[in-house]
Amino acid sequence: MKTYNYKIDDSFCKEEIDFEQFKNHCNILVQVFCGQNKKNYKQTLDYIKEKIPNAICIGSSSDGEIYKEEVLTNSIVVSISIFETTSIKASFSELEDSYEKGVSLAKDLISKNTKLLILFTNSLNINAEEFLKGVNSISKDVIICGAMAADNGNYKNTYISLDNNIYQNSAVGVSLNSDNLEVKNDFRFNWSCIGVEHEITKALDNKVYEINNLKVCDFYKKYLGDDILESLPESATTFPLLIKTNKNLTARALMKINKDGSFQYTGNFKNKDKIKFGFGNAEVILKKPIVADEKRFANSESFFIYSCLARRRYMPNLIFNENKAYANIASTSGFFGNGEFFYKDGSTQLLNQTFTVVSLSENQENSKKSFPLELEQSNLDDFYTRNIKTLTHLIEASSKDYDEQSTKLEVEKINSQMLLTSQKIFLRHAVHETNTPLSVIMSNIELFEMQHGKNTYLSTIEVALKNVFNIYDDLSYLVKKDQVLYPKKKIDLVDFIRSRIDFFSQSANQIGSTIKFFSQKESIIFNFNETKLQRIVDNNLTNAIKYTEENSNIYISLKKENKNYALTISSCSQYIQYPEKIFKEYYRETSTKKGFGLGLSLVKRICDEENITIKIDSNEYFTSFRYLFNEREII
């Protein structure tokens, strides 16, 4: 086989192509890569069809054209391959369903001795991942290459062609069928992850609606800035989303923004997929320029390169090096598109940001030497390249540090969760086992007093035991609050407060205090959960008894204030210096009093849940806690 390549610009002279040399050949494949307008594309196809009507011609609009080692833009490259022992078959599909489109094309093209499929699709109205699944469903043994069409970064109209017909919503392809055609392929990625891991939270196939529970446009705005939204999808070209598939990183390029706000990509996403932004790793590209392997490609007679537009746009001054190694061995041509098709281990993958190459040879004895590619030092030392290389190294090192720190934090998080779980289990068992002995002690004290009357020592024990009961009730609530529902019911607030005063009156009497209660009404019925209400009242009474000066009374009032009912607990106690801190866990203003600092934090949590307003008034003479219950709860 042999391939002849031609480049055409606006001053194209038709006489540049010697069509006479192709007239005596039966198996001719023409590939047209067009970076110009549709009119010029059509004129070129018509002219080729006129001059070599027996040739099979396929083509694609592009975002850059490859002619030998050169990288062109706004040009047309015509690649004409003649085969000696390989037959060519062409087909196209306009089916709407992407998967079925792949099935239809593969059925038309694949035969027993098919060695290669070259496929081109449009970009804007196809799910290329589903398309390739359809192709693979017919055969997993045939090597597939090709790409999705581009349109110089406009993302408006991409075209593909078969013979001299141009299509906008189709897929076209050719099969190369032979018993001795040797086909080899290779690819190169060089895009790396950057930043934190994100999660797809709403997606349907290749349409993404939310990432991290943010609208996808807000996600891009947050991480890539306001300016990027004005020129999407082109502005996101060099920052694709990277996802792990089969333990390998795969890029997904943004194709268009739909009217429903979703972002449409070249391939699929699923809910809960983990992604990161990607960036072109210039340091790797520069340190390890792609070199045609001497042994693998020594017999190559033609190379076709299908590369990603992001590579050309990211490092336009250096990207030609990816082509030069192959152009030094054999005829080389191709184009830059929106997504690349690559076959490996029985499946064809949709790639983005990737350089792919396919090698063809009919002559197994042909032996050409390739030489390691030496990059021109001037290209490596220019100001732009040095800055890109330095910036890339900085990003890579920073990302590595971040990943290491994230891994450590994740391990610490797991350990903390294990400790917290163990603590909860311990508390649950401790609370369960504590209830029975407390109840036994209290019951026996009451029985003793019924038979023998009051006893000073037992009264002291009873007061202490009631404090323990209060701590037990707090712990019980904390342990059960996430597992148990606390329904509301009708409660007489006046009677409830009186019952809690009776429970704690003995404790107050021990410090010479009396709990005095005043209510504007004899009965106030409202909807509330009894357990939560008890935690509010008991913790405030316990604190009042603990901090009130000896021989001073504790006052509780219940009265209407505007549209609320105010429950106020006040006494002559020490001045609260930092009221804003008093409800924080484990905070205590004085270490002279025993306690854990958990009671008021629990009260604050309940009040927040039930929309109860808390007000604290404190001075050197008096301190009061006022709880405002919404009148809507009153019956």
XYZ file of C-alpha atoms in Angstrom:
635
model
C 0.000 0.000 0.000
C 0.980 3.628 -0.348
C -0.509 6.903 0.840
C -0.209 10.304 -0.816
C -1.020 13.428 1.197
C -1.972 16.868 -0.092
C -2.765 20.136 1.636
C -5.192 22.648 0.204
C -5.635 26.276 1.196
C -7.689 29.108 -0.234
C -5.318 29.405 -3.186
C -5.721 25.722 -4.074
C -4.506 24.730 -7.516
C -6.330 21.591 -8.674
C -3.347 20.593 -10.768
C -1.386 19.912 -7.547
C -2.900 16.410 -7.331
C -1.824 14.018 -10.080
C -4.979 11.926 -10.352
C -3.593 9.930 -13.269
C -1.518 7.757 -10.947
C -4.700 6.482 -9.237
C -6.772 5.545 -12.322
C -5.410 2.016 -12.657
C -6.028 1.069 -9.021
C -9.159 -0.616 -7.720
C -8.806 -0.249 -3.946
C -8.512 3.455 -3.163
C -9.379 5.112 0.134
C -9.578 8.901 0.298
C -9.790 10.742 3.614
C -10.603 14.458 3.628
C -9.962 16.545 6.741
C -11.558 19.969 6.371
C -10.912 23.075 8.463
C -12.681 25.366 6.025
C -16.327 26.154 5.330
C -18.927 23.728 4.077
C -18.839 25.161 0.554
C -15.113 24.507 0.126
C -15.557 21.073 1.697
C -18.250 20.184 -0.838
C -16.242 21.499 -3.791
C -13.271 19.360 -2.777
C -15.422 16.226 -2.450
C -17.078 16.815 -5.817
C -13.728 17.285 -7.513
C -12.308 14.073 -6.013
C -15.422 12.145 -7.009
C -15.101 13.475 -10.548
C -11.426 12.568 -10.906
C -11.404 9.146 -9.177
C -15.026 7.955 -9.161
C -14.019 4.421 -8.156
C -12.437 5.623 -4.887
C -14.201 5.414 -1.554
C -14.020 8.768 0.176
C -14.827 9.611 3.804
C -14.110 12.832 5.664
C -14.677 15.067 8.646
C -14.682 18.724 9.566
C -11.840 19.502 11.960
C -10.165 21.777 14.495
C -6.758 21.437 12.867
C -5.311 19.231 10.165
C -2.228 17.002 10.168
C -0.092 17.002 7.023
C 3.112 14.988 7.498
C 4.595 16.502 10.683
C 2.877 19.840 10.140
C -0.091 21.040 12.147
C -2.373 23.195 10.002
C -5.514 25.242 10.676
C -8.235 26.471 8.308
C -6.915 24.146 5.664
C -7.974 20.969 3.876
C -5.823 17.835 3.883
C -6.530 15.101 1.358
C -5.063 11.668 2.087
C -5.238 9.118 -0.774
C -4.301 5.520 0.045
C -3.992 2.781 -2.556
C -4.074 -0.869 -1.502
C -2.862 -3.956 -3.350
C -4.586 -6.771 -1.470
C -7.079 -4.959 0.758
C -10.684 -4.386 -0.213
C -12.642 -1.402 1.099
C -16.281 -1.175 2.046
C -18.134 1.989 3.104
C -21.399 2.743 4.846
C -23.245 5.404 6.817
C -26.101 5.510 9.314
C -28.599 8.252 10.097
C -30.485 6.388 12.828
C -31.415 8.637 15.740
C -30.459 6.220 18.531
C -26.678 6.301 19.040
C -26.380 2.647 20.049
C -28.447 1.419 17.109
C -26.440 3.670 14.823
C -23.291 1.802 15.866
C -24.978 -1.576 15.432
C -26.212 -0.695 11.945
C -22.842 0.581 10.767
C -20.934 -2.414 12.149
C -23.331 -4.905 10.531
C -22.841 -3.238 7.155
C -19.057 -3.060 7.364
C -17.669 -6.057 9.244
C -16.859 -9.289 7.421
C -14.726 -12.343 8.280
C -11.422 -10.769 7.245
C -12.054 -7.196 8.414
C -8.875 -5.839 9.972
C -9.818 -2.213 10.658
C -12.819 0.118 10.928
C -12.274 3.844 10.412
C -15.286 5.689 11.846
C -16.222 9.369 11.878
C -19.245 10.809 13.710
C -20.678 14.246 14.251
C -20.153 15.693 17.758
C -23.215 17.630 18.787
C -26.065 15.156 18.325
C -24.624 11.805 19.264
C -23.652 9.888 22.378
C -20.351 8.530 21.098
C -19.918 6.153 24.029
C -23.239 4.461 23.240
C -22.342 4.469 19.537
C -19.123 2.527 20.220
C -20.988 0.093 22.474
C -23.241 -0.625 19.525
C -20.249 -1.280 17.254
C -18.631 -3.558 19.844
C -21.837 -5.569 20.213
C -21.298 -6.872 16.656
C -17.602 -7.686 16.985
C -14.971 -7.389 19.690
C -12.110 -8.561 17.471
C -11.888 -5.760 14.919
C -9.586 -2.814 15.588
C -11.452 0.494 15.458
C -10.062 3.993 15.029
C -11.418 7.408 14.112
C -12.806 10.483 15.793
C -15.687 12.861 16.334
C -15.869 15.821 13.961
C -14.972 19.361 15.088
C -15.646 22.862 13.745
C -12.702 25.052 14.778
C -14.020 25.493 18.313
C -17.394 26.953 17.333
C -19.458 23.965 18.603
C -22.292 24.804 16.197
C -22.008 22.667 13.034
C -19.822 19.613 12.603
C -19.815 17.655 9.352
C -18.831 14.220 8.120
C -18.906 12.900 4.581
C -19.139 9.769 2.470
C -18.144 10.069 -1.179
C -19.333 13.583 -2.120
C -22.274 13.667 0.335
C -22.006 15.732 3.512
C -23.948 14.725 6.651
C -24.603 16.573 9.888
C -26.302 13.987 12.122
C -24.795 10.738 10.952
C -21.925 8.342 11.346
C -19.783 7.173 8.422
C -17.182 4.457 8.216
C -15.052 2.209 6.063
C -13.800 -1.301 6.690
C -10.418 -2.521 5.442
C -10.713 -6.214 4.615
C -7.644 -8.323 4.010
C -5.804 -11.495 4.947
C -2.413 -9.849 5.193
C -3.013 -6.210 6.187
C -1.059 -5.468 9.367
C -2.754 -2.998 11.707
C -1.202 -1.555 14.876
C -2.296 1.293 17.104
C -1.049 3.438 19.963
C -2.219 6.346 22.082
C -0.919 9.005 24.437
C -2.858 10.911 27.112
C -0.663 13.112 29.369
C -3.554 14.830 31.145
C -3.390 14.826 34.959
C -5.875 15.376 37.782
C -5.969 18.638 39.656
C -7.814 19.735 42.790
C -10.370 17.987 44.957
C -12.561 15.072 44.034
C -16.149 15.883 43.052
C -19.291 13.787 42.697
C -21.827 13.665 39.898
C -25.120 14.125 41.735
C -27.544 14.251 38.817
C -26.870 12.850 35.352
C -28.611 11.011 32.556
C -26.281 9.286 30.097
C -24.044 12.014 28.630
C -26.067 14.889 30.103
C -25.018 16.256 33.506
C -27.361 18.448 35.536
C -25.651 18.705 38.939
C -22.184 18.204 40.400
C -21.744 18.321 44.188
C -25.489 19.210 44.320
C -24.714 22.428 42.413
C -26.186 23.265 39.047
C -23.464 22.322 36.618
C -23.070 25.908 35.358
C -22.576 27.100 38.967
C -20.017 24.321 39.474
C -17.950 25.537 36.515
C -18.328 29.133 37.659
C -17.116 28.264 41.160
C -13.984 26.389 40.077
C -13.061 27.967 36.720
C -14.327 31.520 37.247
C -17.020 33.833 35.888
C -15.311 34.553 32.579
C -15.359 30.932 31.457
C -19.174 30.854 31.284
C -19.243 33.426 28.491
C -17.319 31.199 26.077
C -18.422 27.696 27.026
C -17.979 25.003 25.790
C -14.766 26.153 24.041
C -13.292 27.668 27.224
C -13.535 24.303 29.022
C -11.561 22.479 26.310
C -8.289 22.349 28.216
C -9.964 21.517 31.561
C -11.975 18.340 30.948
C -13.593 16.202 33.613
C -11.512 13.117 34.392
C -13.125 9.883 35.494
C -11.604 6.481 36.279
C -12.765 3.718 33.939
C -11.224 0.265 34.272
C -8.554 1.743 36.578
C -7.504 4.227 33.858
C -8.180 7.944 33.718
C -10.503 8.950 30.896
C -11.358 12.514 29.939
C -14.828 13.689 29.078
C -15.069 16.847 26.962
C -17.969 19.299 27.100
C -19.826 19.474 23.773
C -22.759 21.795 24.313
C -25.111 23.399 26.816
C -28.728 22.305 26.455
C -31.821 24.459 26.910
C -32.728 22.579 30.108
C -29.452 23.719 31.694
C -27.699 20.368 31.373
C -24.160 20.096 30.011
C -23.720 17.502 27.282
C -20.434 15.584 27.098
C -18.879 13.205 24.615
C -19.455 10.227 26.917
C -21.636 9.022 29.768
C -21.687 9.775 33.482
C -23.593 8.040 36.256
C -24.870 9.419 39.536
C -22.194 9.121 42.270
C -19.346 8.994 39.715
C -16.221 10.548 41.205
C -14.497 13.120 38.981
C -11.702 15.661 39.010
C -10.717 18.467 36.703
C -7.849 17.650 34.347
C -5.028 19.726 32.900
C -2.434 19.081 30.218
C 0.766 17.863 31.881
C 3.278 19.862 29.850
C 6.184 18.559 31.925
C 5.454 14.963 30.866
C 4.824 15.980 27.262
C 8.166 17.775 27.096
C 10.198 15.185 28.986
C 8.809 12.196 27.100
C 8.050 13.149 23.507
C 6.239 10.370 21.700
C 8.651 8.256 19.623
C 7.676 5.643 17.085
C 8.862 2.305 18.423
C 11.448 0.802 16.053
C 10.249 -2.774 16.377
C 6.505 -2.180 16.466
C 6.320 0.237 13.565
C 9.359 -0.739 11.472
C 7.151 -2.143 8.673
C 4.616 0.715 8.642
C 3.632 2.126 5.278
C 1.039 4.655 6.440
C 0.068 6.385 9.667
C -3.308 7.974 10.372
C -3.443 10.233 13.407
C -6.703 11.172 15.142
C -5.905 13.572 17.941
C -7.832 15.865 20.281
C -8.279 19.555 19.592
C -7.361 20.297 23.244
C -3.786 19.123 22.618
C -3.346 21.481 19.689
C -4.862 24.404 21.564
C -2.982 23.799 24.816
C 0.563 23.689 23.363
C 0.342 24.783 19.729
C 4.093 25.383 19.369
C 5.083 21.887 20.449
C 2.296 19.575 19.427
C 3.846 18.891 16.028
C 6.464 16.776 17.838
C 3.791 14.119 18.373
C 3.494 13.802 14.601
C 7.136 14.144 13.592
C 8.321 10.738 14.831
C 5.783 9.009 12.607
C 6.219 11.295 9.609
C 9.927 10.357 9.615
C 8.966 6.692 9.024
C 5.993 6.731 6.670
C 3.264 8.864 5.145
C 1.347 10.606 7.946
C -1.962 12.484 7.967
C -4.962 13.067 10.214
C -6.945 15.704 12.058
C -7.854 17.138 15.455
C -11.404 16.314 16.574
C -13.681 16.348 19.613
C -13.174 12.742 20.713
C -11.047 9.795 19.675
C -11.858 6.102 19.223
C -9.255 3.623 20.475
C -9.356 -0.180 20.463
C -7.651 -2.210 23.180
C -8.150 -5.712 24.598
C -11.420 -6.448 22.867
C -13.199 -3.142 23.439
C -13.227 0.280 21.860
C -13.023 3.251 24.191
C -14.111 6.816 23.698
C -11.173 9.040 24.608
C -10.700 12.790 24.919
C -7.556 14.926 25.176
C -5.745 11.968 23.586
C -3.327 11.411 20.699
C -4.202 8.201 18.814
C -2.370 6.698 15.853
C -3.011 3.675 13.638
C -0.329 2.053 11.487
C -1.049 0.141 8.255
C 1.167 -2.110 6.154
C 0.558 -4.690 3.446
C 4.227 -5.484 3.018
C 5.448 -7.576 5.963
C 9.039 -7.542 4.710
C 9.280 -3.787 4.435
C 11.845 -2.609 6.972
C 12.398 1.016 7.775
C 14.421 2.321 10.673
C 13.031 4.914 13.028
C 15.230 7.099 15.142
C 14.646 8.578 18.576
C 13.140 12.016 18.195
C 15.346 14.874 19.353
C 13.241 17.888 20.224
C 14.626 21.173 18.958
C 16.125 22.934 21.967
C 14.820 26.309 20.814
C 11.284 24.994 21.228
C 12.009 23.866 24.776
C 13.699 27.052 25.942
C 11.268 29.743 24.849
C 9.685 31.860 27.566
C 6.162 30.483 27.104
C 7.301 26.860 27.267
C 9.416 27.381 30.380
C 6.531 29.084 32.158
C 4.051 26.377 31.183
C 6.491 23.703 32.326
C 7.098 25.458 35.653
C 3.397 26.051 36.232
C 2.643 22.423 35.443
C 5.281 21.243 37.914
C 3.827 23.543 40.589
C 0.297 22.246 39.994
C 1.461 18.628 39.942
C 3.468 18.976 43.174
C 0.673 20.868 44.929
C -1.902 18.285 43.836
C 0.347 15.487 45.092
C 0.715 17.190 48.477
C -3.032 17.730 48.638
C -3.745 14.080 47.793
C -1.326 12.912 50.502
C -2.946 15.196 53.069
C -6.403 14.067 51.942
C -5.389 10.427 52.365
C -4.132 11.128 55.905
C -7.309 13.006 56.757
C -9.425 10.189 55.360
C -7.577 7.663 57.562
C -8.010 9.931 60.584
C -11.675 10.405 59.703
C -12.211 6.630 59.575
C -10.414 6.195 62.907
C -12.492 8.988 64.455
C -15.691 7.432 63.152
C -14.671 4.080 64.618
C -13.944 5.711 67.990
C -17.224 7.623 67.857
C -19.139 4.452 67.011
C -17.438 2.616 69.886
C -18.275 5.511 72.199
C -21.935 5.452 71.158
C -22.120 1.695 71.722
C -20.508 2.078 75.152
C -22.884 4.901 76.123
C -25.894 2.946 74.879
C -24.945 -0.057 77.036
C -23.959 2.133 79.985
C -27.264 4.020 79.898
C -29.207 0.780 79.623
C -27.365 -0.856 82.531
C -27.544 2.274 84.731
C -31.314 2.615 84.722
C -32.064 -0.511 86.784
C -29.749 0.136 89.770
C -30.850 3.807 89.953
C -34.481 2.756 90.072
C -33.739 0.121 92.745
C -31.917 2.656 94.935
C -34.710 5.234 94.624
C -37.427 2.651 95.338
C -35.654 1.404 98.470
C -35.182 4.933 99.786
C -38.911 5.576 99.378
C -39.767 2.241 101.080
C -37.432 2.999 103.998
C -38.993 6.460 104.504
C -42.499 4.967 104.408
C -41.594 2.523 107.229
C -39.163 4.577 109.341
C -39.732 8.197 108.386
C -37.282 10.731 107.053
C -33.568 10.154 107.494
C -30.972 12.913 107.074
C -28.419 10.680 105.439
C -30.891 9.066 103.070
C -32.277 12.519 102.143
C -28.774 13.590 101.100
C -28.418 10.396 99.079
C -31.811 11.031 97.447
C -30.805 14.578 96.395
C -27.572 13.288 94.864
C -29.469 10.466 93.190
C -31.854 12.911 91.548
C -28.849 14.722 90.051
C -27.636 11.384 88.728
C -31.096 10.757 87.266
C -30.889 14.088 85.448
C -27.501 13.169 83.975
C -28.883 9.760 83.021
C -31.864 11.363 81.247
C -29.535 13.684 79.311
C -27.343 10.792 78.180
C -30.372 8.686 77.320
C -31.737 11.475 75.117
C -28.386 12.006 73.377
C -27.999 8.297 72.664
C -31.531 7.814 71.341
C -32.249 11.135 69.596
C -31.237 9.894 66.104
C -32.982 6.528 66.413
C -36.187 7.407 68.267
C -39.030 9.678 67.180
C -40.249 12.176 69.755
C -43.900 12.899 68.886
C -45.749 15.880 70.284
C -48.785 15.549 72.529
C -51.031 17.760 74.638
C -49.259 18.859 77.832
C -50.464 21.167 80.600
C -47.370 23.343 80.953
C -48.418 24.613 84.415
C -48.907 21.129 85.882
C -45.724 19.863 84.221
C -43.578 22.598 85.779
C -45.148 22.009 89.196
C -44.324 18.282 88.959
C -40.675 19.058 88.149
C -40.521 21.551 91.024
C -41.764 18.809 93.374
C -39.029 16.503 92.068
C -36.238 19.024 92.715
C -37.616 20.793 95.814
C -35.664 18.554 98.190
C -32.440 19.388 96.327
C -33.225 23.117 96.605
C -34.024 22.827 100.305
C -30.560 21.435 101.005
C -28.978 24.798 100.038
C -31.663 26.724 101.912
C -33.580 27.669 98.782
C -37.247 27.516 97.923
C -38.521 27.262 94.351
C -41.333 29.797 93.911
C -43.612 29.480 90.874
C -45.976 32.046 89.359
C -48.286 31.519 86.365
C -50.766 33.963 84.811
C -53.132 31.061 84.137
C -54.064 27.975 86.084
C -53.744 25.835 82.986
C -51.866 26.266 79.692
C -52.300 23.387 77.243
C -49.900 23.163 74.305
C -48.451 20.649 71.844
C -44.950 19.551 72.708
C -42.844 16.471 73.286
C -42.660 15.590 76.973
C -39.090 14.236 76.856
C -37.775 17.412 75.209
C -39.697 19.652 77.608
C -38.296 17.752 80.584
C -34.743 18.246 79.322
C -35.313 22.012 79.080
C -36.897 22.369 82.522
C -34.730 19.860 84.428
C -31.416 21.223 83.150
C -32.391 24.782 84.029
C -33.590 23.776 87.510
C -30.440 21.713 88.105
C -28.237 24.660 87.115
C -30.281 27.086 89.199
C -29.871 24.888 92.293
C -26.157 24.437 91.556
C -25.286 28.132 91.038
C -27.837 30.008 93.222
C -26.361 31.552 96.368
C -27.237 29.729 99.577
C -30.460 30.756 101.316
C -31.685 32.539 98.165
C -34.879 31.611 96.417
C -35.328 30.398 92.828
C -38.156 32.018 90.859
C -40.053 30.486 87.958
C -42.681 32.435 86.051
C -44.950 31.588 83.149
C -46.678 34.467 81.403
C -47.657 35.770 77.992
C -45.321 38.159 76.156
C -46.710 39.489 72.864
C -47.332 36.369 70.742
C -45.261 34.060 72.934
C -45.455 32.405 76.321
C -42.324 33.086 78.341
C -40.913 30.535 80.782
C -38.409 32.362 83.017
C -36.073 30.777 85.601
C -34.186 33.351 87.690
C -32.210 33.554 90.884
C -29.484 35.396 92.680
C -26.430 33.711 91.201
C -23.004 34.545 89.854
C -22.640 36.820 86.832
C -22.397 35.073 83.435
C -19.432 36.685 81.664
C -19.855 35.105 78.225
C -23.541 34.390 77.498
C -22.713 33.533 73.867
C -20.530 30.617 75.049
C -22.792 29.246 77.766
C -24.597 26.847 75.395
C -21.444 25.317 73.903
C -20.597 21.719 74.784
C -18.216 21.255 77.729
C -18.080 25.009 78.417
C -18.210 26.007 82.083
C -17.455 29.485 83.424
C -16.232 28.158 86.724
C -14.342 24.989 87.554
C -15.415 25.097 91.192
C -18.766 23.516 90.358
C -18.944 19.928 89.214
C -20.465 19.038 85.843
C -19.727 18.250 82.217
C -21.078 21.357 80.506
C -23.453 19.263 78.392
C -26.874 20.204 79.811
C -27.306 23.659 78.278
C -25.879 22.571 74.920
C -28.595 19.919 74.851
C -31.204 22.547 75.762
C -29.986 24.809 72.949
C -30.211 21.985 70.421
C -33.811 21.210 71.415
C -34.778 24.890 71.333
C -33.313 25.248 67.829
C -35.283 22.211 66.673
C -38.532 23.568 68.127
C -38.027 27.263 67.251
C -37.861 28.359 70.878
C -36.101 31.677 71.443
C -33.639 31.879 74.381
C -32.810 35.119 76.152
C -30.269 35.521 78.971
C -30.113 38.474 81.372
C -27.248 38.493 83.856
C -25.646 41.017 86.155
C -23.782 40.930 89.437
C -27.054 40.568 91.373
C -29.357 38.425 89.301
C -29.400 35.938 86.386
C -32.394 34.787 84.399
C -32.996 32.394 81.489
C -36.127 33.130 79.446
C -37.590 30.665 76.927
C -40.183 31.983 74.482
C -42.654 29.310 73.316
C -44.590 30.147 70.164
C -48.256 30.881 70.790
C -49.182 28.686 67.772
C -48.347 25.617 69.889
C -50.860 26.679 72.539
C -54.270 25.024 72.324
